[in-house]
Coordinates of C-alpha atoms in Angstrom, one line a residue:
M228 CA -2.8 2.8 20.9
T229 CA 0.9 4.1 21.7
I230 CA 4.0 3.0 19.8
R231 CA 7.6 2.4 21.8
V232 CA 10.1 4.7 20.0
R233 CA 13.6 3.3 20.5
Q234 CA 16.1 5.5 20.4
Q235 CA 18.7 5.4 17.5
P236 CA 22.6 5.9 17.8
R237 CA 23.9 9.1 16.5
N238 CA 27.6 7.4 16.0
R239 CA 26.8 6.7 11.7
R240 CA 28.7 9.7 9.8
C241 CA 26.6 12.0 7.7
S242 CA 29.0 11.2 5.3
A243 CA 27.7 7.2 4.8
L244 CA 24.7 9.4 2.8
R245 CA 27.1 10.5 -0.2
T246 CA 28.6 6.5 -0.3
R247 CA 27.4 3.3 -2.4
V248 CA 26.1 1.7 0.7
P249 CA 23.6 -0.8 1.6
L250 CA 20.3 0.3 2.0
V251 CA 19.3 0.0 5.4
T252 CA 23.3 1.6 6.3
L253 CA 21.7 4.2 3.8
A254 CA 18.1 4.2 5.1
L255 CA 19.0 4.5 9.1
A256 CA 21.5 7.0 8.1
V257 CA 19.2 9.7 7.1
A258 CA 17.0 8.5 10.0
S259 CA 20.4 9.9 12.3
C260 CA 21.5 12.6 10.4
G261 CA 18.1 13.8 8.5
S262 CA 16.5 15.9 11.5
S263 CA 17.7 17.4 14.9
A264 CA 14.7 16.3 16.5
A265 CA 14.4 12.8 18.1
P266 CA 10.3 11.6 16.8
R267 CA 7.7 12.1 19.8
T268 CA 5.8 8.7 20.7
T269 CA 2.6 9.3 19.3
P270 CA -1.3 7.4 19.1
E271 CA -0.9 4.8 17.0
S272 CA -3.4 4.8 13.7
P273 CA -6.3 2.2 14.3
R274 CA -5.7 1.1 11.0
T275 CA -2.3 1.1 10.9
P276 CA -1.7 -2.2 13.2
V277 CA 1.5 -1.8 15.9
A278 CA 2.5 -5.1 14.7
S279 CA 4.2 -3.2 11.8
H280 CA 6.6 -1.7 13.9
G281 CA 8.1 -5.0 14.1
T282 CA 11.0 -6.0 16.1
P283 CA 14.6 -6.7 15.3
T284 CA 15.3 -9.6 13.0
P285 CA 18.1 -12.1 15.1
G286 CA 20.9 -11.5 13.1
A287 CA 20.6 -7.6 11.6
A288 CA 24.0 -7.2 11.7
S289 CA 25.2 -9.4 9.5
P290 CA 26.5 -8.9 5.8
L291 CA 23.4 -9.4 3.1
P292 CA 23.1 -12.8 2.0
G293 CA 24.1 -13.7 -1.5
R294 CA 21.2 -13.8 -4.3
T295 CA 19.2 -16.7 -5.1
S296 CA 18.5 -19.1 -7.8
A297 CA 15.6 -17.5 -8.6
D298 CA 17.8 -14.2 -9.6
A299 CA 20.1 -16.1 -12.2
A300 CA 18.4 -15.1 -15.5
P301 CA 15.6 -13.3 -16.6
A302 CA 12.0 -15.1 -16.9
T303 CA 10.6 -15.3 -20.5
A304 CA 8.2 -12.5 -20.7
S305 CA 4.5 -13.8 -22.0
A306 CA 3.8 -11.8 -25.6
S307 CA 1.3 -12.5 -28.4
P308 CA 2.6 -12.8 -31.6
S309 CA 0.8 -9.5 -33.1
A310 CA 2.5 -7.4 -30.0
P311 CA 3.0 -4.1 -30.8
A312 CA 6.7 -2.9 -30.5
A313 CA 7.3 -3.1 -26.4
T314 CA 6.7 -0.4 -24.5
C315 CA 8.7 1.2 -21.8
T316 CA 6.8 -0.8 -19.1
D317 CA 7.1 -4.0 -21.4
R318 CA 11.1 -3.6 -21.1
Y319 CA 10.8 -3.7 -17.9
L320 CA 9.1 -6.3 -17.7
S321 CA 11.5 -8.9 -20.3
G322 CA 14.4 -8.2 -17.9
M323 CA 12.9 -9.3 -15.0
T324 CA 14.2 -11.8 -13.0
T325 CA 11.3 -14.0 -11.4
A326 CA 12.1 -13.2 -8.4
Q327 CA 11.9 -9.3 -9.5
R328 CA 8.5 -9.7 -10.5
V329 CA 7.4 -11.6 -7.6
G330 CA 8.6 -8.4 -5.5
Q331 CA 7.0 -5.8 -8.0
L332 CA 3.8 -7.5 -6.2
L333 CA 4.8 -6.7 -2.8
M334 CA 4.6 -3.2 -0.5
G335 CA 6.1 -3.7 3.1
G336 CA 5.0 -1.7 5.8
I337 CA 8.4 0.5 7.4
S338 CA 8.5 2.7 10.4
A339 CA 7.6 6.2 8.6
S340 CA 9.9 7.3 12.2
Q341 CA 12.4 4.9 13.1
P342 CA 13.4 2.1 10.2
D343 CA 13.9 -1.1 11.4
Q344 CA 17.3 -2.6 9.5
A345 CA 16.6 -5.7 9.7
Q346 CA 13.2 -4.9 7.7
L347 CA 14.8 -2.7 5.1
R348 CA 17.4 -6.4 4.6
I349 CA 14.2 -8.2 4.1
L350 CA 13.1 -6.0 1.7
R351 CA 16.0 -5.6 0.0
D352 CA 16.8 -9.2 -0.5
N353 CA 13.6 -10.1 -2.0
H354 CA 13.2 -7.4 -4.5
V355 CA 9.8 -5.6 -3.0
G356 CA 8.9 -2.4 -5.0
S357 CA 6.6 -0.9 -3.0
V358 CA 6.9 0.4 0.9
M359 CA 4.4 1.8 3.0
L360 CA 5.4 4.3 5.6
T361 CA 3.3 3.4 8.6
G362 CA 3.2 4.2 12.2
R363 CA 3.7 8.0 13.6
S364 CA 6.2 10.2 12.0
T365 CA 6.2 14.0 13.4
A366 CA 9.8 14.6 11.3
G367 CA 8.6 17.4 9.0
T368 CA 8.3 16.8 5.4
T369 CA 12.3 17.6 4.9
A370 CA 13.8 14.6 7.5
T371 CA 10.7 12.4 6.0
G372 CA 12.3 13.0 1.8
K373 CA 15.7 12.3 2.9
L374 CA 14.7 9.4 4.4
V375 CA 12.8 8.2 1.4
D376 CA 15.6 9.2 -0.8
G377 CA 17.6 6.5 0.7
F378 CA 15.1 4.3 -0.2
R379 CA 15.3 5.0 -3.8
G380 CA 19.1 5.1 -3.8
Q381 CA 18.9 1.4 -3.5
A382 CA 15.5 0.3 -5.8
D383 CA 16.8 -2.7 -7.8
Q384 CA 18.1 -1.8 -11.4
V385 CA 16.9 -4.2 -14.5
A386 CA 19.5 -3.1 -17.3
G387 CA 21.4 -0.6 -15.9
R388 CA 17.6 1.2 -15.3
R389 CA 16.6 1.9 -11.4
V390 CA 13.2 0.5 -11.3
G391 CA 12.2 3.4 -8.9
L392 CA 9.9 2.3 -5.7
L393 CA 6.8 3.3 -5.2
V394 CA 6.6 5.2 -1.4
S395 CA 2.9 5.5 -0.2
T396 CA 1.1 5.9 3.3
D397 CA -2.0 6.4 5.1
Q398 CA -2.8 10.8 5.3
E399 CA -6.3 10.5 5.3
G400 CA -6.8 13.0 8.5
G401 CA -8.3 12.8 11.7
R402 CA -7.0 10.1 13.8
V403 CA -5.6 8.5 10.9
Q404 CA -2.0 10.8 9.9
V405 CA 0.9 8.9 9.4
L406 CA 2.8 11.8 8.8
S407 CA 3.0 15.1 10.7
G408 CA 5.9 18.0 11.6
P409 CA 7.0 20.8 9.6
G410 CA 5.8 21.5 6.2
F411 CA 3.1 19.2 6.9
S412 CA -0.9 20.7 7.9
A413 CA -3.1 19.0 10.1
M414 CA -6.2 17.4 7.9
P415 CA -9.1 16.8 9.8
S416 CA -11.4 13.8 10.1
G417 CA -13.5 12.1 7.1
L418 CA -16.3 13.5 8.4
T419 CA -15.6 17.3 9.0
Q420 CA -13.9 16.9 5.1
G421 CA -17.3 15.6 4.2
S422 CA -19.2 18.5 5.6
W423 CA -17.1 21.0 3.2
P424 CA -18.4 22.4 -0.3
V425 CA -16.8 20.1 -2.5
A426 CA -14.3 22.5 -4.3
T427 CA -13.0 23.4 -1.1
L428 CA -11.6 20.6 -0.1
R429 CA -10.0 20.4 -3.6
T430 CA -8.6 22.6 -3.4
Q431 CA -6.9 21.6 0.3
A432 CA -6.2 18.5 -1.2
A433 CA -4.3 19.1 -3.9
A434 CA -2.5 21.5 -0.5
W435 CA -2.3 17.9 1.1
A436 CA -1.1 16.5 -1.8
K437 CA 1.8 18.8 -2.4
E438 CA 2.9 18.4 1.4
L439 CA 3.1 14.1 0.4
K440 CA 4.8 15.2 -2.8
A441 CA 7.7 17.4 -0.8
A442 CA 8.1 14.1 1.4
G443 CA 8.8 11.8 -1.5
V444 CA 5.4 10.0 -1.0
D445 CA 4.0 8.8 -4.3
L446 CA 0.9 6.9 -3.4
N447 CA -1.7 8.0 -1.0
L448 CA -3.7 4.9 0.6
A449 CA -7.5 7.2 0.9
P450 CA -9.4 7.9 0.6
V451 CA -11.9 5.8 2.4
A452 CA -15.3 4.8 0.1
D453 CA -17.2 3.4 2.7
V454 CA -20.5 4.1 3.0
V455 CA -21.7 4.2 6.8
P456 CA -25.3 4.4 7.9
A457 CA -25.8 6.9 10.3
A458 CA -27.8 4.2 12.5
L459 CA -24.7 1.9 13.0
G460 CA -22.2 5.0 13.0
A461 CA -19.4 4.9 16.1
R462 CA -20.4 1.0 16.0
N463 CA -18.9 0.6 12.6
M464 CA -15.5 0.1 14.6
P465 CA -13.5 -0.2 11.3
I466 CA -14.5 3.2 10.0
G467 CA -17.6 4.9 11.6
S468 CA -15.8 4.8 15.5
F469 CA -12.5 6.7 13.8
Q470 CA -14.7 9.6 11.8
R471 CA -13.1 8.2 8.6
E472 CA -15.9 8.6 6.6
Y473 CA -17.3 11.1 4.5
G474 CA -20.6 11.5 5.1
H475 CA -23.7 8.5 5.8
T476 CA -25.4 9.0 2.6
P477 CA -23.9 7.4 -1.3
D478 CA -24.1 10.8 -2.3
V479 CA -21.6 13.0 0.1
V480 CA -19.0 10.0 0.1
T481 CA -19.3 9.6 -3.8
S482 CA -18.9 13.8 -4.6
H483 CA -16.6 14.7 -1.1
T484 CA -14.1 10.8 -2.2
G485 CA -14.0 12.9 -6.0
A486 CA -12.7 16.3 -4.6
F487 CA -10.4 14.3 -2.7
A488 CA -8.8 12.0 -5.6
A489 CA -9.6 15.1 -8.3
G490 CA -7.0 17.6 -5.6
F491 CA -4.7 14.5 -5.0
A492 CA -4.1 14.7 -9.3
Q493 CA -3.8 17.7 -9.0
S494 CA -0.8 18.0 -7.2
G495 CA 0.5 14.9 -8.5
V496 CA 0.1 12.0 -6.3
M497 CA -2.0 9.2 -6.8
T498 CA -4.8 7.9 -4.6
T499 CA -6.5 4.3 -3.2
L500 CA -10.3 4.1 -3.3
K501 CA -10.7 1.8 0.0
H502 CA -12.5 -0.6 1.1
F503 CA -14.1 -2.1 -1.7
P504 CA -16.6 -3.1 -1.9
G505 CA -16.8 -1.2 1.8
L506 CA -16.5 -1.3 4.8
G507 CA -19.9 0.6 6.3
Q508 CA -22.0 -1.8 7.0
V509 CA -20.0 -4.2 9.7
I510 CA -19.5 -4.0 12.2
G511 CA -15.8 -5.7 13.7
N512 CA -12.5 -4.4 12.5
T513 CA -10.4 -6.9 10.0
D514 CA -7.5 -5.5 11.5
T515 CA -8.5 -7.2 14.7
T516 CA -11.2 -9.2 13.9
A517 CA -11.1 -12.5 12.7
D518 CA -14.9 -13.6 10.7
V519 CA -15.6 -9.3 9.8
V520 CA -19.0 -10.5 7.9
D521 CA -21.3 -8.0 5.4
S522 CA -24.7 -9.8 5.0
V523 CA -26.1 -6.2 3.3
T524 CA -23.7 -5.3 0.5
T525 CA -24.4 -6.9 -3.2
A526 CA -23.5 -6.3 -6.4
D527 CA -25.7 -3.8 -7.1
S528 CA -26.3 -1.8 -3.9
A529 CA -26.0 1.7 -3.7
S530 CA -23.3 1.9 -1.7
L531 CA -20.7 1.1 -4.1
T532 CA -21.6 4.6 -6.2
P533 CA -18.2 6.5 -5.2
F534 CA -15.9 3.1 -5.9
R535 CA -18.3 3.4 -9.6
A536 CA -17.5 6.9 -10.1
G537 CA -14.1 7.3 -8.7
I538 CA -13.1 4.4 -11.4
Q539 CA -14.9 6.4 -14.0
A540 CA -13.1 9.3 -12.9
G541 CA -9.6 7.3 -13.7
S542 CA -8.8 6.0 -9.8
P543 CA -5.1 4.3 -10.0
F544 CA -5.7 1.9 -7.0
V545 CA -8.5 0.1 -5.0
M546 CA -7.7 -1.4 -2.3
I547 CA -9.6 -4.8 -1.2
S548 CA -11.2 -5.6 2.2
S549 CA -10.6 -8.4 4.1
A550 CA -14.6 -9.0 5.1
T551 CA -16.7 -11.9 3.6
Y552 CA -19.6 -10.1 1.7
T553 CA -22.7 -13.2 2.0
K554 CA -24.7 -11.6 -0.9
I555 CA -21.6 -11.0 -3.2
D556 CA -19.3 -14.6 -2.5
P557 CA -20.1 -15.9 0.7
G558 CA -17.5 -18.8 0.1
H559 CA -14.5 -16.4 -0.1
L560 CA -12.6 -13.4 2.0
A561 CA -13.2 -10.7 -0.3
A562 CA -9.1 -10.2 -0.7
F563 CA -9.4 -13.8 -1.8
S564 CA -12.5 -13.7 -4.1
P565 CA -12.5 -13.8 -7.8
T566 CA -16.0 -13.0 -8.1
V567 CA -15.1 -9.7 -5.9
I568 CA -12.5 -8.8 -7.8
D569 CA -12.5 -10.9 -11.5
H570 CA -16.3 -10.2 -11.5
L571 CA -17.4 -7.3 -10.0
L572 CA -14.7 -5.0 -9.3
R573 CA -12.7 -5.5 -13.0
G574 CA -15.9 -7.2 -14.8
R575 CA -18.6 -5.0 -13.9
L576 CA -17.2 -1.9 -12.7
G577 CA -14.3 -1.7 -15.5
F578 CA -11.3 -1.0 -12.8
K579 CA -8.0 -1.7 -15.0
G580 CA -5.6 -0.1 -12.7
V581 CA -3.9 -1.7 -9.5
V582 CA -5.9 -3.6 -6.8
I583 CA -4.0 -3.7 -3.4
S584 CA -4.9 -5.7 -0.7
D585 CA -5.6 -4.1 2.8
D586 CA -3.2 -5.5 4.9
L587 CA -2.7 -9.5 4.7
G588 CA 0.5 -9.2 7.3
N589 CA -0.6 -8.7 10.6
A590 CA -4.1 -8.1 10.5
V591 CA -6.6 -11.2 12.6
A592 CA -8.8 -11.9 9.7
V593 CA -6.0 -13.3 8.1
R594 CA -3.9 -15.5 10.6
S595 CA -5.8 -18.8 9.8
F596 CA -3.9 -18.7 6.2
T597 CA -0.5 -19.0 6.4
P598 CA 1.3 -15.9 4.8
A599 CA 2.1 -18.3 1.3
Q600 CA -1.7 -18.8 1.2
R601 CA -2.5 -14.9 1.2
A602 CA 0.1 -14.2 -1.1
V603 CA -0.9 -16.8 -4.1
N604 CA -5.0 -16.5 -3.1
F605 CA -4.7 -13.2 -3.6
I606 CA -2.7 -12.5 -7.2
A607 CA -5.0 -16.0 -7.8
A608 CA -8.3 -13.7 -7.2
G609 CA -7.4 -11.1 -9.5
G610 CA -5.7 -9.1 -7.1
D611 CA -2.2 -7.4 -7.9
M612 CA -0.5 -6.1 -5.0
I613 CA 0.1 -7.8 -1.5
L614 CA 0.3 -5.3 1.2
T615 CA 1.8 -6.3 4.6
V616 CA 2.6 -4.1 7.6
R617 CA 5.0 -7.2 8.6
P618 CA 8.1 -7.6 7.0
S619 CA 8.9 -10.7 8.4
T620 CA 5.7 -12.0 5.8
I621 CA 7.6 -11.0 2.7
P622 CA 10.0 -13.9 2.3
A623 CA 7.4 -16.9 2.5
M624 CA 4.6 -14.9 0.2
A625 CA 8.0 -14.3 -2.4
Q626 CA 8.2 -17.9 -2.4
G627 CA 4.1 -19.3 -2.7
I628 CA 4.4 -17.3 -5.5
Q629 CA 7.1 -18.5 -6.8
T630 CA 6.6 -21.6 -6.2
R631 CA 3.0 -21.4 -7.6
M632 CA 4.7 -19.2 -10.8
G633 CA 6.5 -23.2 -11.6
Q634 CA 3.0 -25.2 -10.9
D635 CA 0.7 -23.2 -13.0
A636 CA 1.1 -21.3 -16.7
S637 CA -2.6 -19.2 -16.0
F638 CA -1.2 -17.7 -12.6
R639 CA 2.2 -17.4 -14.2
A640 CA 0.4 -15.0 -16.6
K641 CA -1.5 -13.4 -13.9
V642 CA 1.6 -12.4 -12.0
D643 CA 2.9 -10.8 -15.3
D644 CA -0.5 -9.2 -15.8
S645 CA 0.2 -7.2 -12.4
V646 CA 3.7 -6.6 -12.4
R647 CA 2.4 -4.6 -16.5
R648 CA -0.2 -2.9 -14.1
I649 CA 2.3 -1.9 -11.4
L650 CA 4.9 -0.8 -13.9
D651 CA 2.3 1.7 -15.6
A652 CA 1.3 3.3 -12.3
K653 CA 5.1 3.6 -11.7
H654 CA 5.6 5.5 -14.7
N655 CA 2.7 7.3 -14.9
A656 CA 4.7 8.4 -10.9
G657 CA 7.5 9.4 -12.9
Q658 CA 9.7 6.2 -11.2
L659 CA 10.7 4.9 -14.4
D660 CA 13.8 5.6 -16.6
C661 CA 12.0 5.4 -20.3
G662 CA 14.2 7.7 -21.8

């Protein structure tokens, strides 16, 4: 599958980068001025749908609309009578409006090669706190870094302090590598990485992480911790068919996901274990198929070992799959299952970091739910950060969350807990001003 890349007009002035201009103008000016070569059309990632690039929204050239009433005053921060002195993240949280808090729960996909003005406007208007670079870019580290700087320069502020954006991408290797070009290495597939000595992978991962860091990326949506049995192999469409797995046994996947994550941590880039509780036993790809079912995995399966070990090693993010696990919770997709997220991941495995969804914007697995239902169901189940590669779903998602917050005090408390976890991750990434 390929993407069609629209050429960006070259008549924007590079001097716009030195002025206080809206995010959409700044980002597009960076895209125009930051590289001497236009991006080439390259194969699309199997887990980064073409729809992530979207199409221009009518009225893209109109002025930014005014803020809504939800922005008018800070929401009341939840606190216990015996709460300790406010931490840096607590100070940010207490100063946020309801709309800003909801925005922190969202990660919007933006083309790494050709950012769309209308989509960028949606992210800004909805206070979206995290961005995923999608598709394919051959622009290299320097040009990508300038683009990311443009995004960061217009992030929200709370009490005069910027709430830094979290910038992520899919940089696994093989057929799933969003960023390439000057400064980026060509990463082999997960299956090839899994054949290397652990020390070699850790060293290579540290180097790959430095490349992402040079491009301004804080978070890699990798490594893949799914165990694909050898007998299933390429018939496993989301992982095995693209050789994204590190191996076919829990031991190999555990050792190599650990080495990958350790190398990235060494270079100061966060990682994400995915796709809990595992996509190794399924046939269908949740991005392109509805009703994907795992009828094998249980809460005690050995295939959970890579996740358990990664969590014990301090993994900051875990991504939840959108398949159904009949031996864990037959009544819900994993992304909407309190049993999977609250009871198994947080309870039994002890995960205390950020729970991020797999794509809830364009994936066929969730199309029977409205965008608002997807967002509310994920947060209600215990999730923290909603990933959507289709920014057009963000307004409905944000509105759905705000509506539920107004109706349900326990849901409001979940939102505050999730925002605090996300702000903690941003603090660890150096994206909060805590001076």
